[in-house]
Coordinates of C-alpha atoms in Angstrom, one line a residue:
M225 CA 11.5 -14.5 -25.7
K226 CA 12.1 -10.2 -25.4
T227 CA 9.4 -8.9 -23.9
A228 CA 7.9 -4.8 -23.0
Y229 CA 5.4 -4.3 -20.5
I230 CA 3.1 -1.3 -21.7
N231 CA 0.6 1.1 -20.4
G232 CA 1.5 -0.1 -16.7
I233 CA 1.5 1.9 -13.2
I234 CA 5.2 0.4 -12.2
L235 CA 5.1 0.0 -8.4
N236 CA 9.2 -0.3 -7.7
G237 CA 9.0 -2.5 -4.5
H238 CA 10.8 0.2 -2.3
E239 CA 10.0 1.4 0.6
D240 CA 9.7 5.1 -0.4
M241 CA 7.5 3.0 -3.9
A242 CA 5.3 6.0 -5.9
P243 CA 3.0 5.2 -9.1
A244 CA 5.0 5.1 -12.2
P245 CA 3.1 5.7 -15.5
G246 CA 4.6 6.7 -18.1
L247 CA 7.1 3.9 -18.0
A248 CA 8.2 0.7 -19.5
V249 CA 9.8 -2.4 -18.2
L250 CA 11.8 -4.7 -20.8
V251 CA 12.1 -8.8 -19.8
D252 CA 14.2 -10.9 -21.9
G253 CA 14.3 -14.2 -21.3
E254 CA 14.1 -14.1 -16.7
T255 CA 15.4 -11.3 -16.5
I256 CA 13.9 -7.7 -16.3
A257 CA 16.3 -5.8 -19.0
G258 CA 15.7 -2.4 -18.4
I259 CA 12.8 0.7 -17.5
V260 CA 13.0 3.2 -20.3
P261 CA 10.2 5.7 -20.8
A262 CA 7.4 4.2 -23.2
G263 CA 7.8 5.8 -26.0
E264 CA 11.4 4.1 -26.0
V265 CA 10.5 0.4 -26.0
P266 CA 13.7 -1.1 -28.7
V267 CA 11.7 -2.5 -32.0
E268 CA 12.7 -5.8 -30.6
Y269 CA 10.1 -6.6 -27.8
T270 CA 7.0 -7.5 -28.1
A271 CA 4.6 -5.0 -26.2
V272 CA 2.1 -6.4 -23.8
D273 CA -0.7 -4.3 -22.6
L274 CA -1.0 -3.9 -19.2
R275 CA -4.2 -1.6 -19.8
G276 CA -4.0 1.1 -16.5
G277 CA -3.2 -2.0 -14.4
Y278 CA -0.1 -1.7 -10.8
L279 CA 3.2 -3.9 -12.4
M280 CA 5.0 -4.6 -9.0
P281 CA 7.0 -7.6 -7.9
G282 CA 6.0 -10.6 -6.9
L283 CA 5.3 -11.6 -3.1
I284 CA 7.2 -14.0 -1.4
N285 CA 5.9 -16.2 1.6
L286 CA 8.6 -16.7 4.2
H287 CA 7.1 -19.1 6.3
V288 CA 5.1 -22.3 4.7
H289 CA 4.1 -25.6 5.0
I290 CA 3.5 -27.0 2.0
P291 CA 2.0 -30.4 2.6
G292 CA -1.2 -28.2 4.5
S293 CA -3.9 -27.2 3.0
G294 CA -5.7 -24.4 5.8
K295 CA -8.7 -26.2 5.8
P296 CA -10.1 -25.9 9.4
A297 CA -11.2 -28.9 11.4
K298 CA -13.6 -29.3 14.2
K299 CA -10.8 -31.7 15.5
Q300 CA -7.3 -31.6 15.1
A301 CA -6.0 -33.8 13.2
D302 CA -3.2 -36.4 14.0
T303 CA 0.0 -35.1 11.8
K304 CA 1.8 -38.3 12.6
K305 CA -0.5 -40.4 11.6
L306 CA -1.5 -38.7 8.9
V307 CA 2.6 -37.9 8.1
K308 CA 2.7 -42.3 8.2
L309 CA 0.3 -42.7 5.1
I310 CA 1.3 -40.4 2.4
T311 CA 4.7 -41.9 2.9
G312 CA 3.0 -45.6 4.0
S313 CA 3.8 -46.1 -0.1
G314 CA 5.1 -45.1 -3.4
L315 CA 1.9 -44.7 -4.6
M316 CA 0.5 -42.5 -1.4
R317 CA 3.6 -41.0 -1.9
K318 CA 3.3 -40.2 -5.2
I319 CA -0.1 -38.7 -4.4
G320 CA 1.1 -36.5 -1.4
M321 CA 3.8 -34.9 -3.9
N322 CA 1.3 -34.1 -6.5
L323 CA -0.8 -32.3 -3.5
C324 CA 2.5 -30.6 -2.5
A325 CA 2.8 -28.8 -6.2
S326 CA -1.4 -28.7 -6.8
Y327 CA -0.5 -26.5 -3.3
A328 CA 2.4 -24.3 -4.8
R329 CA 0.7 -23.5 -7.7
T330 CA -2.0 -22.2 -5.3
E331 CA 0.8 -19.7 -4.0
L332 CA 2.0 -18.8 -7.7
M333 CA -2.0 -18.0 -8.6
S334 CA -2.2 -15.8 -6.0
G335 CA 0.8 -13.4 -6.4
V336 CA 3.6 -15.5 -4.5
T337 CA 6.5 -16.0 -6.9
T338 CA 8.6 -16.9 -3.9
I339 CA 7.8 -20.1 -0.6
R340 CA 10.2 -20.1 1.9
S341 CA 8.8 -24.0 3.5
V342 CA 9.4 -24.3 6.9
G343 CA 8.7 -27.8 7.9
G344 CA 7.4 -30.5 5.5
I345 CA 7.0 -34.1 4.2
Q346 CA 10.6 -36.1 4.0
D347 CA 12.4 -34.7 1.3
F348 CA 9.3 -33.8 -0.6
D349 CA 10.2 -29.7 -0.2
S350 CA 13.4 -29.6 -2.2
R351 CA 12.4 -32.1 -4.4
L352 CA 9.5 -30.0 -5.7
R353 CA 11.6 -27.4 -5.6
D354 CA 14.0 -29.1 -8.4
R355 CA 10.5 -30.6 -10.6
I356 CA 9.8 -26.8 -10.8
N357 CA 12.9 -25.6 -12.0
H358 CA 13.1 -27.8 -13.8
G359 CA 9.6 -26.9 -15.6
K360 CA 8.6 -30.3 -14.5
A361 CA 5.4 -28.3 -12.7
V362 CA 4.5 -25.2 -12.6
G363 CA 4.9 -23.0 -9.5
P364 CA 6.4 -20.2 -7.2
R365 CA 10.8 -20.3 -6.2
V366 CA 11.4 -22.5 -3.5
L367 CA 13.3 -22.2 -0.8
A368 CA 12.9 -25.6 1.0
G369 CA 13.4 -26.8 4.4
N370 CA 11.8 -30.3 4.2
M371 CA 12.3 -32.0 7.4
A372 CA 12.5 -29.4 10.2
I373 CA 14.4 -30.8 14.2
S374 CA 12.8 -31.1 16.8
V375 CA 12.5 -33.2 20.3
P376 CA 10.4 -36.0 22.0
G377 CA 7.5 -34.5 22.9
G378 CA 8.4 -31.4 20.9
H379 CA 6.6 -29.3 18.5
M380 CA 6.4 -31.5 15.2
A381 CA 8.3 -33.9 16.3
G382 CA 7.8 -37.7 15.1
S383 CA 5.5 -35.8 11.7
L384 CA 7.3 -33.0 10.0
A385 CA 10.7 -32.7 12.4
Y386 CA 13.2 -35.8 13.7
E387 CA 13.7 -35.8 17.1
A388 CA 17.3 -35.2 18.7
D389 CA 17.4 -36.5 22.4
S390 CA 22.0 -34.6 22.2
P391 CA 23.6 -32.0 21.2
E392 CA 25.4 -34.9 18.7
E393 CA 21.6 -36.2 17.2
A394 CA 20.8 -32.7 16.5
A395 CA 24.1 -32.0 14.4
G396 CA 23.3 -35.7 13.0
F397 CA 20.1 -34.9 11.3
V398 CA 21.7 -31.6 10.6
R399 CA 22.9 -34.0 8.3
K400 CA 20.8 -36.3 7.5
I401 CA 19.1 -33.3 6.1
A402 CA 21.4 -31.7 3.9
Q403 CA 22.0 -35.0 1.8
D404 CA 18.7 -33.3 0.0
K405 CA 20.4 -30.1 -0.5
P406 CA 17.8 -28.5 0.9
D407 CA 18.0 -24.0 1.3
L408 CA 17.6 -23.7 4.7
I409 CA 17.5 -25.7 8.9
K410 CA 14.1 -25.2 11.2
L411 CA 14.5 -25.8 14.5
M412 CA 11.1 -26.3 16.3
I413 CA 12.5 -24.7 19.7
T414 CA 9.4 -24.5 22.2
G415 CA 6.1 -25.6 21.4
G416 CA 3.0 -24.2 20.1
V417 CA -1.5 -22.9 20.9
L418 CA -1.8 -26.2 19.2
D419 CA 0.0 -28.7 21.4
A420 CA 0.6 -26.6 24.7
E421 CA -0.4 -28.5 27.9
K422 CA -1.5 -25.8 30.3
K423 CA -3.6 -22.6 30.4
G424 CA -1.0 -19.6 30.2
E425 CA 1.6 -21.6 28.8
P426 CA 2.6 -22.0 25.1
G427 CA 5.9 -21.5 24.2
V428 CA 7.3 -23.8 26.5
L429 CA 10.4 -24.1 26.0
R430 CA 11.6 -27.4 24.5
M431 CA 15.0 -28.0 22.6
A432 CA 17.9 -27.7 25.4
P433 CA 20.1 -24.6 24.4
E434 CA 23.3 -27.7 24.1
L435 CA 21.5 -28.4 21.3
V436 CA 19.9 -25.4 19.9
R437 CA 24.3 -24.0 19.7
A438 CA 24.4 -27.6 18.1
A439 CA 22.8 -27.8 15.1
C440 CA 23.3 -24.2 14.5
D441 CA 27.2 -24.5 14.2
E442 CA 26.9 -27.8 11.7
A443 CA 23.9 -25.9 9.5
H444 CA 26.3 -23.0 9.7
R445 CA 29.6 -25.1 9.4
L446 CA 27.6 -26.5 6.1
G447 CA 26.8 -22.9 4.8
L448 CA 22.9 -23.3 5.7
P449 CA 20.4 -20.8 7.6
V450 CA 18.7 -21.1 10.4
A451 CA 15.3 -20.6 11.0
A452 CA 13.7 -21.2 14.5
H453 CA 10.0 -22.2 16.0
V454 CA 9.5 -19.8 18.8
E455 CA 6.5 -18.7 20.7
S456 CA 7.9 -17.3 23.9
P457 CA 10.2 -14.9 25.3
Q458 CA 13.1 -17.5 27.4
G459 CA 12.2 -19.8 23.8
V460 CA 13.6 -16.4 21.8
Q461 CA 16.4 -15.5 24.1
V462 CA 17.8 -19.4 24.0
A463 CA 17.4 -19.2 20.5
L464 CA 19.3 -15.6 19.4
E465 CA 22.2 -16.8 22.2
N466 CA 22.4 -20.2 20.1
G467 CA 22.7 -19.2 16.3
V468 CA 19.9 -19.0 15.3
D469 CA 18.9 -16.6 12.0
T470 CA 15.4 -16.4 11.7
I471 CA 13.3 -16.0 14.1
E472 CA 9.7 -17.3 13.6
H473 CA 6.3 -16.1 14.9
G474 CA 8.2 -14.6 18.3
A475 CA 7.1 -13.6 21.3
K476 CA 7.0 -9.8 23.6
P477 CA 11.0 -9.2 23.7
T478 CA 13.0 -8.0 26.3
E479 CA 15.8 -5.6 25.8
E480 CA 17.9 -8.2 26.2
I481 CA 16.0 -10.0 23.2
L482 CA 16.8 -6.6 20.8
R483 CA 20.5 -6.5 21.6
L484 CA 20.5 -10.1 20.8
F485 CA 18.8 -9.5 17.7
R486 CA 20.7 -6.5 16.4
E487 CA 24.1 -8.3 17.7
R488 CA 23.6 -11.5 15.8
G489 CA 21.9 -9.6 12.8
S490 CA 19.4 -12.3 13.1
A491 CA 15.7 -11.9 11.6
L492 CA 11.9 -11.9 12.9
V493 CA 9.5 -13.5 11.2
A494 CA 6.1 -12.1 11.7
T495 CA 2.9 -14.6 11.8
L496 CA -0.2 -13.2 12.2
S497 CA -2.4 -15.0 9.7
P498 CA -2.4 -18.5 12.2
A499 CA -2.3 -16.8 15.7
I500 CA -5.9 -14.6 14.6
P501 CA -8.8 -17.3 14.7
Y502 CA -7.3 -18.5 17.7
A503 CA -7.1 -14.8 19.2
L504 CA -10.0 -13.0 17.6
F505 CA -12.7 -15.6 16.4
D506 CA -15.6 -16.9 18.4
P507 CA -14.6 -20.5 19.7
A508 CA -17.8 -21.5 17.6
A509 CA -16.0 -20.6 14.5
S510 CA -12.6 -21.4 15.2
H511 CA -12.6 -24.7 16.9
C512 CA -11.0 -24.1 19.7
D513 CA -12.0 -24.7 23.7
E514 CA -11.4 -22.1 26.2
M515 CA -7.3 -22.3 27.2
G516 CA -6.4 -22.4 23.1
Q517 CA -8.5 -19.4 22.8
Y518 CA -6.4 -17.9 26.0
N519 CA -3.0 -18.8 24.3
G520 CA -3.3 -18.2 20.9
K521 CA -4.0 -14.8 22.3
I522 CA -0.6 -15.0 24.3
V523 CA 0.8 -15.7 21.1
F524 CA -0.9 -13.2 19.1
E525 CA 0.4 -10.5 21.3
G526 CA 4.0 -11.7 21.4
I527 CA 3.8 -11.9 17.8
V528 CA 2.1 -8.5 17.6
D529 CA 4.7 -7.2 20.7
C530 CA 8.0 -8.5 19.4
A531 CA 6.8 -7.0 15.3
K532 CA 6.3 -3.8 17.1
A533 CA 10.0 -3.5 19.2
C534 CA 11.8 -5.1 15.7
L535 CA 10.4 -2.4 14.1
A536 CA 11.2 0.7 16.1
A537 CA 14.9 -0.7 17.0
G538 CA 15.8 -1.3 13.7
I539 CA 16.1 -5.1 13.0
P540 CA 14.2 -6.4 10.2
V541 CA 11.1 -8.0 10.3
G542 CA 9.7 -10.3 7.3
L543 CA 6.5 -11.7 6.6
G544 CA 4.4 -15.1 6.3
T545 CA 1.5 -16.9 6.6
D546 CA 2.5 -20.0 8.6
T547 CA 0.1 -21.6 5.8
G548 CA -1.3 -25.4 7.0
C549 CA -2.5 -23.8 10.4
P550 CA -6.3 -23.8 10.8
F551 CA -7.9 -20.9 8.6
A552 CA -4.0 -20.0 7.1
T553 CA -4.3 -21.1 3.2
H554 CA -2.2 -20.9 0.3
Y555 CA -4.0 -17.7 -1.4
N556 CA -4.4 -15.3 1.3
M557 CA -0.7 -13.9 1.4
W558 CA -2.3 -10.7 1.5
R559 CA -4.4 -10.8 4.5
E560 CA -0.9 -11.4 6.0
L561 CA 0.6 -7.2 4.4
H562 CA -3.1 -6.3 6.1
Y563 CA -3.2 -7.8 9.5
F564 CA 0.6 -6.0 9.2
C565 CA -1.1 -2.9 8.6
K566 CA -4.2 -3.1 11.2
F567 CA -2.4 -4.9 14.1
C568 CA 1.4 -3.8 13.8
G569 CA 0.9 0.3 12.4
V570 CA 2.2 0.0 9.3
T571 CA 1.3 1.2 6.2
P572 CA 0.0 -0.1 2.6
V573 CA 3.4 0.9 1.1
F574 CA 6.1 -0.8 3.8
A575 CA 3.7 -3.4 4.0
L576 CA 4.4 -3.9 -0.1
S577 CA 7.6 -3.5 0.3
T578 CA 8.5 -5.8 3.4
A579 CA 6.5 -8.4 1.4
T580 CA 8.3 -8.1 -1.9
K581 CA 11.9 -6.5 -1.1
G582 CA 12.4 -7.3 2.5
N583 CA 11.5 -10.5 2.6
A584 CA 13.5 -10.9 -0.9
K585 CA 16.5 -9.7 1.9
I586 CA 16.1 -12.0 5.4
A587 CA 15.5 -15.7 2.0
G588 CA 19.6 -14.2 1.5
L589 CA 17.9 -12.9 -2.0
G590 CA 17.8 -9.7 -2.4
D591 CA 20.4 -9.1 -5.4
T592 CA 17.4 -10.7 -7.7
L593 CA 14.3 -11.1 -6.5
G594 CA 12.1 -8.2 -4.1
T595 CA 12.4 -4.6 -6.7
I596 CA 11.6 -3.9 -10.1
E597 CA 14.9 -3.0 -11.7
A598 CA 17.2 -3.6 -13.8
G599 CA 19.3 -7.1 -13.6
K600 CA 16.7 -8.0 -11.3
C601 CA 14.3 -11.3 -12.0
A602 CA 11.5 -11.3 -14.6
D603 CA 9.5 -11.7 -10.4
M604 CA 6.3 -9.7 -11.1
I605 CA 2.4 -9.1 -10.5
V606 CA -0.5 -7.4 -11.5
T607 CA -3.2 -5.9 -9.8
R608 CA -6.2 -3.9 -11.6
K609 CA -6.6 -1.3 -8.7
N610 CA -3.8 0.2 -6.7
P611 CA -2.9 -1.6 -3.4
L612 CA -1.2 1.3 -1.9
E613 CA -4.7 2.6 -1.6
G614 CA -6.1 -1.2 -0.2
L615 CA -4.5 -4.2 0.2
D616 CA -7.2 -5.8 -0.8
A617 CA -6.4 -4.7 -4.7
L618 CA -4.0 -8.0 -4.5
R619 CA -6.9 -10.0 -3.8
R620 CA -7.9 -10.3 -7.7
L621 CA -4.7 -10.1 -10.2
D622 CA -4.5 -10.1 -13.8
M623 CA -1.2 -11.0 -14.5
V624 CA 1.3 -13.3 -13.0
I625 CA 5.0 -13.5 -14.1
T626 CA 6.7 -15.7 -12.9
R627 CA 10.8 -15.7 -14.1
G628 CA 9.5 -14.3 -16.8
R629 CA 6.5 -16.2 -17.9
R630 CA 3.5 -14.9 -18.1
I631 CA 0.0 -15.8 -16.4
D632 CA -3.0 -14.3 -17.2
A633 CA -6.0 -14.0 -15.1
P634 CA -4.6 -16.6 -12.8
K635 CA -7.4 -18.2 -11.3
V636 CA -7.4 -20.0 -7.2
K637 CA -10.5 -22.0 -5.6
K638 CA -11.4 -20.7 -2.7
M639 CA -13.1 -22.1 0.7
S640 CA -15.9 -20.2 0.9
Q641 CA -16.0 -20.8 4.9
V642 CA -12.8 -19.4 5.9
E643 CA -12.8 -16.3 3.2
R644 CA -16.7 -15.1 5.2
E645 CA -14.7 -15.9 8.7
L646 CA -11.7 -13.8 7.9
D647 CA -13.5 -10.6 5.6
R648 CA -14.7 -9.9 8.9
L649 CA -11.5 -9.1 9.9
L650 CA -11.8 -6.7 7.1

């Protein structure tokens, strides 16, 4: 089907984008066929009137754990028991897959047209990706990570990650994961806030450098990029020295770390959303103890410092929500852009370009996604207000267009407690 989106104001996704009225975007099937003056739409195109709405590329969320909802709880869940329950029978696996599909749909309805999963249950992520690609489910484009690789006692070990005890086991798990044709490999190199054992020591290095090297070498041999959970300077340095392509989260960098980023051509994926409740919320709202709050502030400040330093050094910085963590939902990617502006000092233009063009490039999809221009995939969203004047314009959408398919007035069911607490930061 050939569709012309008319009477809209285009925000093309580039770093210097400015509202561009008086143009029509032509979509032929899944592809943007061209951008023409409003009065020059070919007769074979069916017009869709945007009524003055703002048309921009769909958002890209680079850090998602699809099985998690982000719903806060008074007590931390036992992820090993939950995963064992979900995978314990054919019926439970089906229920788990359907739940993942519903969460992916929520991402799409909130304006995220591509997600990158970085630690999931068994092969659920790649199976969901294939269902969406074959039209059997409605959802965003999925870059699937499936299970991650950790070490005994490491982050998410035994639930969302295999436990490798040697370089040979680490490489073997890469091959095992690769059998289900994922799009990337995820390593859990350090601990995090939730599994820290001491006050002042989140992000303790768990995976030895030789295991990191073995996993990266095998992944790269198979043509797969490597993302790594890292929340300490020592962990960041070990990750970069041994072949990791994207540092997920980050920590206060040294000059050596910045040199390694540049030398390797690696990128940072900042995730402010999961750290904020621990660092900035009243403990009564976050259900966080003193140690968790103290460590949360260290991680939050480390992510902010790393993002600022990388931006100043010209190192690519992307954005992801780490959905699955408390208060990090599948519908609040727009808040990550807001936090990027508020805490890292960037402009709304830069934040929106990062979440579209920048994220597409980091994900290896820069040739097909991230901007509105001829030849790119027709993944777009429409807002009533201009997000460059206030990113909360992305909170409610008039339209989502995914691979050329139009969804009018998309709706998302939201969690009132989450919205109430997060709105205090606006």
